[in-house]
Coordinates of C-alpha atoms and ligand atoms in Angstrom, one line a residue:
X1323 CA 20.7 -4.1 -25.4
X1324 CA 19.3 -0.7 -25.5
X1325 CA 17.9 1.0 -22.3
X1326 CA 15.8 4.3 -22.4
X1327 CA 15.3 5.8 -19.6
X1328 CA 12.6 9.2 -20.1
X1329 CA 12.8 11.4 -16.5
X1330 CA 9.6 13.1 -16.4
X1331 CA 9.9 16.7 -16.5
X1332 CA 13.1 17.2 -16.2
X1333 CA 14.1 20.0 -18.0
X1334 CA 16.7 21.9 -20.5
X1335 CA 17.6 25.0 -17.9
X1336 CA 17.3 22.5 -14.6
X1337 CA 20.4 19.9 -16.5
X1338 CA 22.5 23.3 -17.5
X1339 CA 21.7 25.2 -14.0
X1340 CA 22.4 22.3 -11.7
X1341 CA 24.7 20.1 -13.0
X1342 CA 26.9 19.9 -9.7
X1343 CA 23.5 18.0 -8.1
X1344 CA 23.1 15.8 -11.2
X1345 CA 26.5 14.4 -11.0
X1346 CA 25.4 10.6 -12.7
X1347 CA 23.8 12.1 -15.7
X1348 CA 26.7 14.5 -16.4
X1349 CA 28.8 12.1 -16.0
X1350 CA 27.3 10.6 -18.6
X1351 CA 26.9 13.5 -21.4
X1352 CA 30.6 13.7 -20.5
X1353 CA 30.7 10.0 -22.2
X1354 CA 28.8 10.1 -25.1
X1355 CA 26.5 12.2 -27.0
X1356 CA 24.8 14.6 -25.5
X1357 CA 22.0 17.2 -26.5
X1358 CA 21.6 20.5 -24.2
X1359 CA 18.3 21.5 -25.4
X1360 CA 16.5 18.8 -27.5
X1361 CA 12.7 20.6 -28.5
X1362 CA 9.8 19.9 -27.0
X1363 CA 7.0 17.9 -29.1
X1364 CA 4.0 20.1 -29.9
X1365 CA 2.0 20.5 -27.3
X1366 CA 4.7 19.9 -24.5
X1367 CA 2.7 17.8 -22.5
X1368 CA 4.0 13.6 -20.8
X1369 CA 1.8 11.6 -23.4
X1370 CA 2.8 13.8 -26.6
X1371 CA 5.9 13.9 -25.4
X1372 CA 6.5 9.8 -25.1
X1373 CA 4.4 9.7 -28.8
X1374 CA 7.3 11.9 -30.2
X1375 CA 10.2 9.5 -27.7
X1376 CA 8.6 6.6 -30.0
X1377 CA 7.6 7.5 -33.3
X1378 CA 9.5 11.0 -34.4
X1379 CA 6.8 12.3 -36.1
X1380 CA 4.2 15.3 -34.8
X1381 CA 0.9 14.8 -33.1
X1382 CA -0.5 15.7 -36.6
X1383 CA 0.6 12.4 -37.4
X1384 CA 0.9 10.4 -34.0
X1385 CA -2.3 11.6 -33.1
X1386 CA -1.6 11.8 -29.4
X1387 CA -2.0 15.6 -29.3
X1388 CA -2.8 16.5 -25.7
X1389 CA -2.9 14.2 -22.6
X1390 CA -6.6 14.1 -23.4
X1391 CA -8.2 14.0 -26.5
X1392 CA -11.6 13.9 -28.2
X1393 CA -13.9 11.1 -27.6
X1394 CA -17.2 12.3 -29.5
X1395 CA -18.6 15.6 -27.5
X1396 CA -15.6 15.2 -24.8
X1397 CA -12.5 14.4 -23.9
X1398 CA -11.0 11.3 -22.5
X1399 CA -7.4 10.0 -21.4
X1400 CA -5.1 8.9 -24.3
X1401 CA -4.0 5.3 -24.7
X1402 CA -1.7 2.7 -26.1
X1403 CA -3.8 2.4 -29.2
X1404 CA -4.7 6.0 -29.8
X1405 CA -1.3 6.1 -31.3
X1406 CA -2.1 6.3 -35.0
X1407 CA 2.0 4.9 -36.9
X1408 CA 3.7 2.0 -35.5
X1409 CA 6.4 3.4 -32.5
X1410 CA 10.0 2.6 -32.1
X1411 CA 8.5 -1.1 -29.6
X1412 CA 6.4 -2.1 -32.5
X1413 CA 9.2 -1.5 -34.9
X1414 CA 11.3 -3.4 -32.3
X1415 CA 8.5 -6.7 -31.9
X1416 CA 8.3 -7.2 -36.4
X1417 CA 12.1 -6.6 -36.3
X1418 CA 11.6 -9.5 -33.6
X1419 CA 13.5 -8.4 -30.6
X1420 CA 13.3 -8.8 -27.1
X1421 CA 11.5 -5.5 -25.2
X1422 CA 10.6 -4.7 -22.1
X1423 CA 8.7 -2.2 -21.1
X1424 CA 8.8 -1.2 -17.7
X1425 CA 6.5 1.1 -16.4
X1426 CA 6.2 3.3 -20.1
X1427 CA 3.4 5.1 -19.5
X1428 CA 2.6 4.9 -24.0
X1429 CA 4.2 0.8 -23.9
X1430 CA 1.3 -1.3 -26.2
X1431 CA 1.6 -4.8 -23.3
X1432 CA 1.2 -6.8 -27.1
X1433 CA 5.0 -4.7 -28.6
X1434 CA 6.7 -5.7 -25.6
X1435 CA 7.7 -9.6 -24.0
X1436 CA 8.0 -8.1 -20.7
X1437 CA 5.4 -5.5 -19.7
X1438 CA 5.3 -3.3 -16.4
X1439 CA 2.5 -0.8 -16.2
X1440 CA 2.9 2.1 -15.4
X1441 CA 2.3 2.9 -11.2
X1442 CA 0.5 6.4 -11.9
X1443 CA -2.4 5.3 -14.3
X1444 CA -5.0 5.4 -11.6
X1445 CA -4.1 8.9 -10.6
X1446 CA -3.9 10.7 -14.1
X1447 CA -7.8 8.8 -14.5
X1448 CA -9.0 10.1 -11.3
X1449 CA -6.9 13.7 -12.7
X1450 CA -9.8 13.9 -15.5
X1451 CA -12.9 15.9 -15.0
X1452 CA -14.8 14.5 -17.4
X1453 CA -17.6 11.7 -16.1
X1454 CA -17.1 9.9 -19.9
X1455 CA -14.0 8.2 -20.0
X1456 CA -13.8 4.9 -22.0
X1457 CA -10.6 4.7 -21.8
X1458 CA -10.7 4.2 -17.8
X1459 CA -11.7 0.6 -18.8
X1460 CA -8.9 0.7 -21.5
X1461 CA -6.1 0.9 -19.0
X1462 CA -7.3 -1.8 -17.0
X1463 CA -5.6 -3.8 -20.0
X1464 CA -2.8 -1.5 -19.7
X1465 CA -1.9 -2.9 -16.1
X1466 CA -1.9 -6.4 -16.9
X1467 CA 1.8 -8.1 -16.3
X1468 CA 3.5 -9.9 -18.7
X1469 CA 6.5 -11.9 -18.4
X1470 CA 6.6 -14.8 -20.2
X1471 CA 9.9 -17.3 -19.7
X1472 CA 9.9 -15.9 -15.6
X1473 CA 12.1 -13.2 -15.5
X1474 CA 9.8 -10.7 -13.3
X1475 CA 8.8 -13.3 -11.1
X1476 CA 12.8 -14.7 -10.5
X1477 CA 13.4 -11.1 -9.5
X1478 CA 10.9 -11.5 -6.8
X1479 CA 12.1 -14.6 -5.9
X1480 CA 15.6 -12.8 -4.9
X1481 CA 14.2 -9.8 -3.0
X1482 CA 13.0 -7.8 -5.9
X1483 CA 9.5 -5.9 -5.7
X1484 CA 7.0 -7.7 -7.1
X1485 CA 4.3 -4.8 -7.1
X1486 CA 5.9 -1.5 -8.0
X1487 CA 2.4 0.4 -7.7
X1488 CA 0.7 2.7 -4.8
X1489 CA -2.8 0.8 -3.0
X1490 CA -5.2 2.9 -3.7
X1491 CA -6.5 5.3 -0.6
X1492 CA -7.7 8.1 0.6
X1493 CA -5.3 11.3 -0.6
X1494 CA -2.2 12.2 1.3
X1495 CA 0.4 14.3 0.4
X1496 CA 3.0 12.5 2.3
X1497 CA 1.6 9.1 1.7
X1498 CA 2.0 9.8 -1.9
X1499 CA 5.2 11.4 -1.8
X1500 CA 6.4 8.1 -0.3
X1501 CA 4.7 5.7 -2.7
X1502 CA 5.9 7.8 -5.7
X1503 CA 9.3 7.6 -4.9
X1504 CA 9.2 3.5 -3.9
X1505 CA 8.1 3.0 -7.1
X1506 CA 10.1 4.8 -9.0
X1507 CA 12.9 3.2 -7.7
X1508 CA 11.1 -0.2 -7.8
X1509 CA 10.7 -0.1 -11.6
X1510 CA 14.4 1.2 -11.6
X1511 CA 15.7 -2.1 -10.0
X1512 CA 13.7 -4.2 -11.9
X1513 CA 15.2 -2.4 -15.1
X1514 CA 18.9 -2.9 -13.5
X1515 CA 17.9 -6.7 -13.0
X1516 CA 16.1 -7.5 -16.0
X1517 CA 18.9 -6.0 -17.6
X1518 CA 21.6 -8.0 -15.4
X1519 CA 19.9 -11.4 -15.9
X1520 CA 21.6 -14.2 -18.5
X1521 CA 18.9 -13.5 -21.2
X1522 CA 19.1 -9.6 -20.8
X1523 CA 16.1 -7.9 -24.0
X1524 CA 17.0 -6.0 -26.2
X1525 CA 15.2 -3.0 -25.6
X1526 CA 13.7 -1.7 -22.1
X1527 CA 12.0 1.6 -21.6
X1528 CA 11.1 3.0 -18.5
X1529 CA 10.6 6.1 -16.6
X1530 CA 11.4 7.9 -14.1
X1531 CA 8.0 10.3 -12.9
X1532 CA 8.2 12.1 -9.3
X1533 CA 10.3 15.1 -10.4
X1534 CA 7.4 16.1 -12.9
X1535 CA 4.8 15.3 -10.0
X1536 CA 7.2 17.4 -7.3
X1537 CA 8.2 20.1 -9.4
X1538 CA 3.6 20.7 -10.2
X1539 CA 2.9 20.7 -6.5
X1540 CA 6.3 22.3 -4.8
X1541 CA 7.8 24.4 -7.2
X1542 CA 10.6 24.6 -10.2
X1543 CA 13.6 24.8 -8.2
X1544 CA 12.0 24.2 -5.3
X1545 CA 13.9 22.3 -2.1
X1546 CA 11.7 19.0 -3.0
X1547 CA 12.0 19.4 -6.8
X1548 CA 16.0 19.3 -6.3
X1549 CA 15.5 16.2 -4.2
X1550 CA 13.3 14.5 -7.3
X1551 CA 15.6 15.6 -9.2
X1552 CA 18.6 14.4 -7.5
X1553 CA 16.6 11.0 -6.7
X1554 CA 16.1 10.3 -9.7
X1555 CA 20.0 10.9 -11.1
X1556 CA 20.9 8.5 -8.1
X1557 CA 18.6 5.9 -9.7
X1558 CA 20.0 5.9 -13.4
X1559 CA 24.0 5.9 -10.9
X1560 CA 22.5 2.8 -9.3
X1561 CA 21.3 1.5 -13.1
X1562 CA 25.2 2.2 -14.5
X1563 CA 26.9 0.9 -11.4
X1564 CA 24.7 -2.6 -11.4
X1565 CA 25.2 -2.5 -15.4
X1566 CA 29.3 -2.0 -14.9
X1567 CA 29.3 -5.2 -12.0
X1568 CA 27.8 -6.9 -14.5
X1569 CA 30.4 -6.5 -17.0
X1570 CA 26.9 -5.4 -18.5
X1571 CA 28.2 -1.6 -19.3
X1572 CA 30.0 -1.7 -22.0
X1573 CA 27.4 -4.0 -24.7
X1574 CA 24.6 -1.5 -23.2
X1575 CA 23.7 2.0 -24.9
X1576 CA 21.9 4.3 -22.5
X1577 CA 19.6 6.6 -23.3
X1578 CA 17.7 9.1 -21.1
X1579 CA 16.0 11.5 -22.1
X1580 CA 13.1 13.6 -21.0
X1581 CA 9.2 14.3 -22.3
X1582 CA 9.0 18.5 -21.7
X1583 CA 10.3 20.8 -19.4
X1584 CA 9.0 22.7 -16.5
X1585 CA 8.6 26.5 -15.7
X1586 CA 7.0 28.8 -12.7
X1587 CA 3.5 29.9 -12.8
X1588 CA 2.7 32.9 -10.9
X1589 CA -1.6 32.2 -12.1
X1590 CA -4.3 30.2 -13.1
X1591 CA -6.5 31.2 -15.3
X1592 CA -9.5 30.1 -14.7
X1593 CA -11.5 28.9 -18.6
X1594 CA -15.3 29.1 -17.1
X1595 CA -15.2 32.3 -16.4
X1596 CA -15.0 33.3 -20.8
X1597 CA -16.4 30.1 -21.6
X1598 CA -19.7 29.6 -20.0
X1599 CA -21.0 26.3 -20.9
X1600 CA -18.4 25.1 -23.2
X1601 CA -16.3 22.1 -22.5
X1602 CA -12.5 22.3 -22.8
X1603 CA -9.8 21.1 -21.1
X1604 CA -6.5 22.2 -19.5
X1605 CA -3.3 21.4 -20.3
X1606 CA -1.0 23.3 -18.5
X1607 CA -0.3 26.3 -20.0
X1608 CA -2.7 24.7 -23.2
X1609 CA -6.3 24.5 -23.2
X1610 CA -8.3 22.6 -25.9
X1611 CA -11.6 23.7 -26.7
X1612 CA -14.6 22.0 -28.6
X1613 CA -15.7 23.9 -31.1
X1614 CA -19.6 24.1 -31.4
X1615 CA -22.3 25.9 -32.6
X1616 CA -22.0 28.6 -29.9
X1617 CA -18.2 28.4 -29.3
X1618 CA -16.5 29.0 -32.3
X1619 CA -13.1 29.1 -32.6
X1620 CA -13.3 33.0 -33.5
X1621 CA -15.4 33.1 -30.1
X1622 CA -13.5 31.5 -28.3
X1623 CA -10.2 33.3 -29.2
X1624 CA -12.5 36.9 -28.9
X1625 CA -13.3 35.9 -25.3
X1626 CA -9.7 34.6 -24.2
X1627 CA -7.7 37.2 -25.1
X1628 CA -9.1 38.6 -21.7
X1629 CA -6.6 36.1 -20.2
X1630 CA -3.8 37.0 -22.5
X1631 CA -4.6 33.6 -24.1
X1632 CA -3.5 33.5 -28.0
X1633 CA -4.7 30.7 -30.4
X1634 CA -2.0 28.5 -31.8
X1635 CA -3.8 27.2 -34.9
X1636 CA -4.4 23.8 -36.2
X1637 CA -0.9 22.3 -37.1
X1638 CA -0.3 20.0 -34.1
X1639 CA -4.0 18.1 -35.2
X1640 CA -4.9 15.5 -37.1
X1641 CA -6.9 16.4 -39.9
X1642 CA -10.0 15.1 -38.4
X1643 CA -9.9 17.1 -35.3
X1644 CA -9.1 20.6 -37.4
X1645 CA -12.2 22.3 -36.6
X1646 CA -13.8 20.2 -34.6
X1647 CA -11.1 21.2 -31.6
X1648 CA -8.9 24.8 -30.7
X1649 CA -5.3 25.2 -28.8
X1650 CA -5.1 28.2 -26.8
X1651 CA -1.6 29.5 -25.2
X1652 CA -1.1 30.9 -21.7
X1653 CA 0.6 33.6 -21.3
X1654 CA 4.3 33.6 -19.7
X1655 CA 3.9 32.4 -16.0
X1656 CA 0.3 31.4 -16.4
X1657 CA -1.7 27.6 -17.1
X1658 CA -5.5 27.0 -16.9
X1659 CA -7.0 25.1 -14.3
X1660 CA -10.9 24.7 -13.3
X1661 CA -11.9 27.4 -10.9
X1662 CA -12.1 26.0 -7.4
X1663 CA -15.8 25.5 -6.7
X1664 CA -17.8 28.4 -4.5
X1665 CA -20.4 30.7 -4.8
X1666 CA -21.4 32.3 -8.1
X1667 CA -19.2 33.5 -10.7
X1668 CA -15.8 32.0 -11.1
X1669 CA -12.6 34.5 -11.0
X1670 CA -11.0 35.3 -14.0
X1671 CA -7.5 34.6 -12.3
X1672 CA -6.8 32.6 -9.2
X1673 CA -3.7 30.9 -7.7
X1674 CA -2.6 27.9 -9.3
X1675 CA -3.0 24.6 -7.8
X1676 CA 0.2 23.3 -9.6
X1677 CA 3.0 26.1 -9.3
X1678 CA 5.6 24.6 -12.1
X1679 CA 3.8 23.3 -15.6
X1680 CA 4.9 22.8 -18.9
X1681 CA 2.9 23.1 -22.1
X1682 CA 3.8 26.5 -22.7
X1683 CA 4.2 28.5 -26.4
X1684 CA 5.3 26.2 -29.1
X1685 CA 9.2 26.6 -29.1
X1686 CA 9.3 28.3 -25.6
X1687 CA 12.8 27.1 -24.7
X1688 CA 11.5 26.2 -20.6
X1689 CA 9.7 23.1 -22.4
X1690 CA 12.5 21.7 -23.8
X1691 CA 14.9 19.0 -22.8
X1692 CA 17.8 16.9 -22.3
X1693 CA 19.1 14.0 -24.2
X1694 CA 22.3 11.9 -23.1
X1695 CA 23.4 8.4 -25.1
X1696 CA 26.2 6.9 -24.6
X1697 CA 27.7 3.6 -24.8
X1698 CA 28.6 1.0 -28.5
X1699 CA 28.0 3.0 -32.0
X1700 CA 27.3 6.5 -30.0
X1701 CA 30.3 9.1 -30.6
X1702 CA 31.8 11.2 -28.2
X1703 CA 29.4 14.1 -29.3
X1704 CA 28.4 17.4 -27.7
X1705 CA 25.2 19.3 -29.7
X1706 CA 23.8 22.4 -28.9
X1707 CA 19.6 22.1 -30.1
X1708 CA 18.2 19.1 -31.7
X1709 CA 14.5 18.8 -33.5
X1710 CA 11.9 16.1 -31.0
X1711 CA 12.0 14.6 -34.0
X1712 CA 15.6 13.4 -34.6
X1713 CA 15.5 10.5 -31.2
X1714 CA 13.6 8.0 -32.3
X1715 CA 15.5 7.5 -35.4
X1716 CA 18.8 7.5 -33.7
X1717 CA 17.4 5.0 -31.7
X1718 CA 16.0 3.2 -34.4
X1719 CA 19.6 3.0 -35.6
X1720 CA 21.4 2.3 -32.9
X1721 CA 18.9 -1.3 -32.3
X1722 CA 19.6 -1.8 -35.7
X1723 CA 16.0 -1.2 -36.8
X1724 CA 15.5 -1.4 -40.5
X1725 CA 14.6 2.4 -41.5
X1726 CA 11.4 3.6 -42.3
X1727 CA 10.0 5.9 -44.9
X1728 CA 9.3 8.5 -41.8
X1729 CA 13.0 8.0 -40.0
X1730 CA 13.9 11.7 -40.7
X1731 CA 17.6 12.5 -39.7
X1732 CA 19.3 10.4 -36.2
X1733 CA 21.8 12.6 -33.9
X1734 CA 24.2 10.3 -34.8
X1735 CA 24.3 12.6 -38.0
X1736 CA 24.2 15.9 -37.0
X1737 CA 27.4 17.5 -36.7
X1738 CA 28.7 18.7 -33.3
X1739 CA 28.6 22.2 -31.6
X1740 CA 31.7 24.6 -32.0
X1741 CA 34.1 24.9 -29.7
Ligands
ZN2943 ZN1 5.9 14.5 -18.5

């Protein structure tokens, strides 16, 4: 059995500086293969990060080049069906493996036998600024539960939660924090419960999401962020303890990684101050602008220069998207956010709503995350750095899946760091 746990927004920098706050992750790192700095996907945002983990190829090939992608003349949130290459779950399904997606945002329900949708999807959809949201309907299908054989239902019968998600209601920060933590905890309970049944899946993919939400809202290395990250560590520790108690620890590979890092943001850039009438989407420190007769790449580059933003070039975009959209990176300490509605023209800069963020320039160290692997078939080895593309073929190899033409080198093939 292989269990992949994605901790959203757990940065390489944070782990390096706060090992003592993360005792279970540190123990896992000492036990197996650890990568201190796994490069971020480009862009370093949540959905591209998940797509990279599942496929091992860049956004130019897997097609998830942002949390929102082009849909005609506007942007919409991405959906699992937008993945252009078969990911780990599709390959596992083709090989006849029994896989479970428990709250993993880019899992396609039809690729896994047991499925629970991600609990934060409604908030993600609500966060889109655009009225055209075809994905809203599609995501509803993703919220479906699949439980043939009744393994989840059986767990509900012995006291594990059957509804992990927050209920709808007016925004309330304290309630949303509590429900987010409760949802992460519920999904972790289900993962441990499934792994310890008499017929455990071959593969479970899951995520722990509150560290990202709390860092965005309360700040990098803030007390609430320490609390959220320590809680994520505790959930991994609880999973390890339950596997050990069930006698499953020795035949389970645990993989822990993140989709991207996090970095403090001092100031927000309001794109509407420089690009009046343009259609754009802010992705943390990255801005995507739709190109049209007025807003060419050259014109947008010229205007955005006043903010210090620079064009990224098209390397991360699929061929059919190049020339239709351009991406720009904010200078250090800045992100892009819509201006608050008010009187008159919007100011170019303002205080950020999200005081920590990601999706920084390609290669920015603060976007980097970690990767930990421990269990049968995993050597004890410490790697300083690895490319983002190495994780998917590593997981495929550990699952015994036949290699594909896109599989590059795995983490198991890389030499250990000296010393
Ligand atoms: Zn994320």
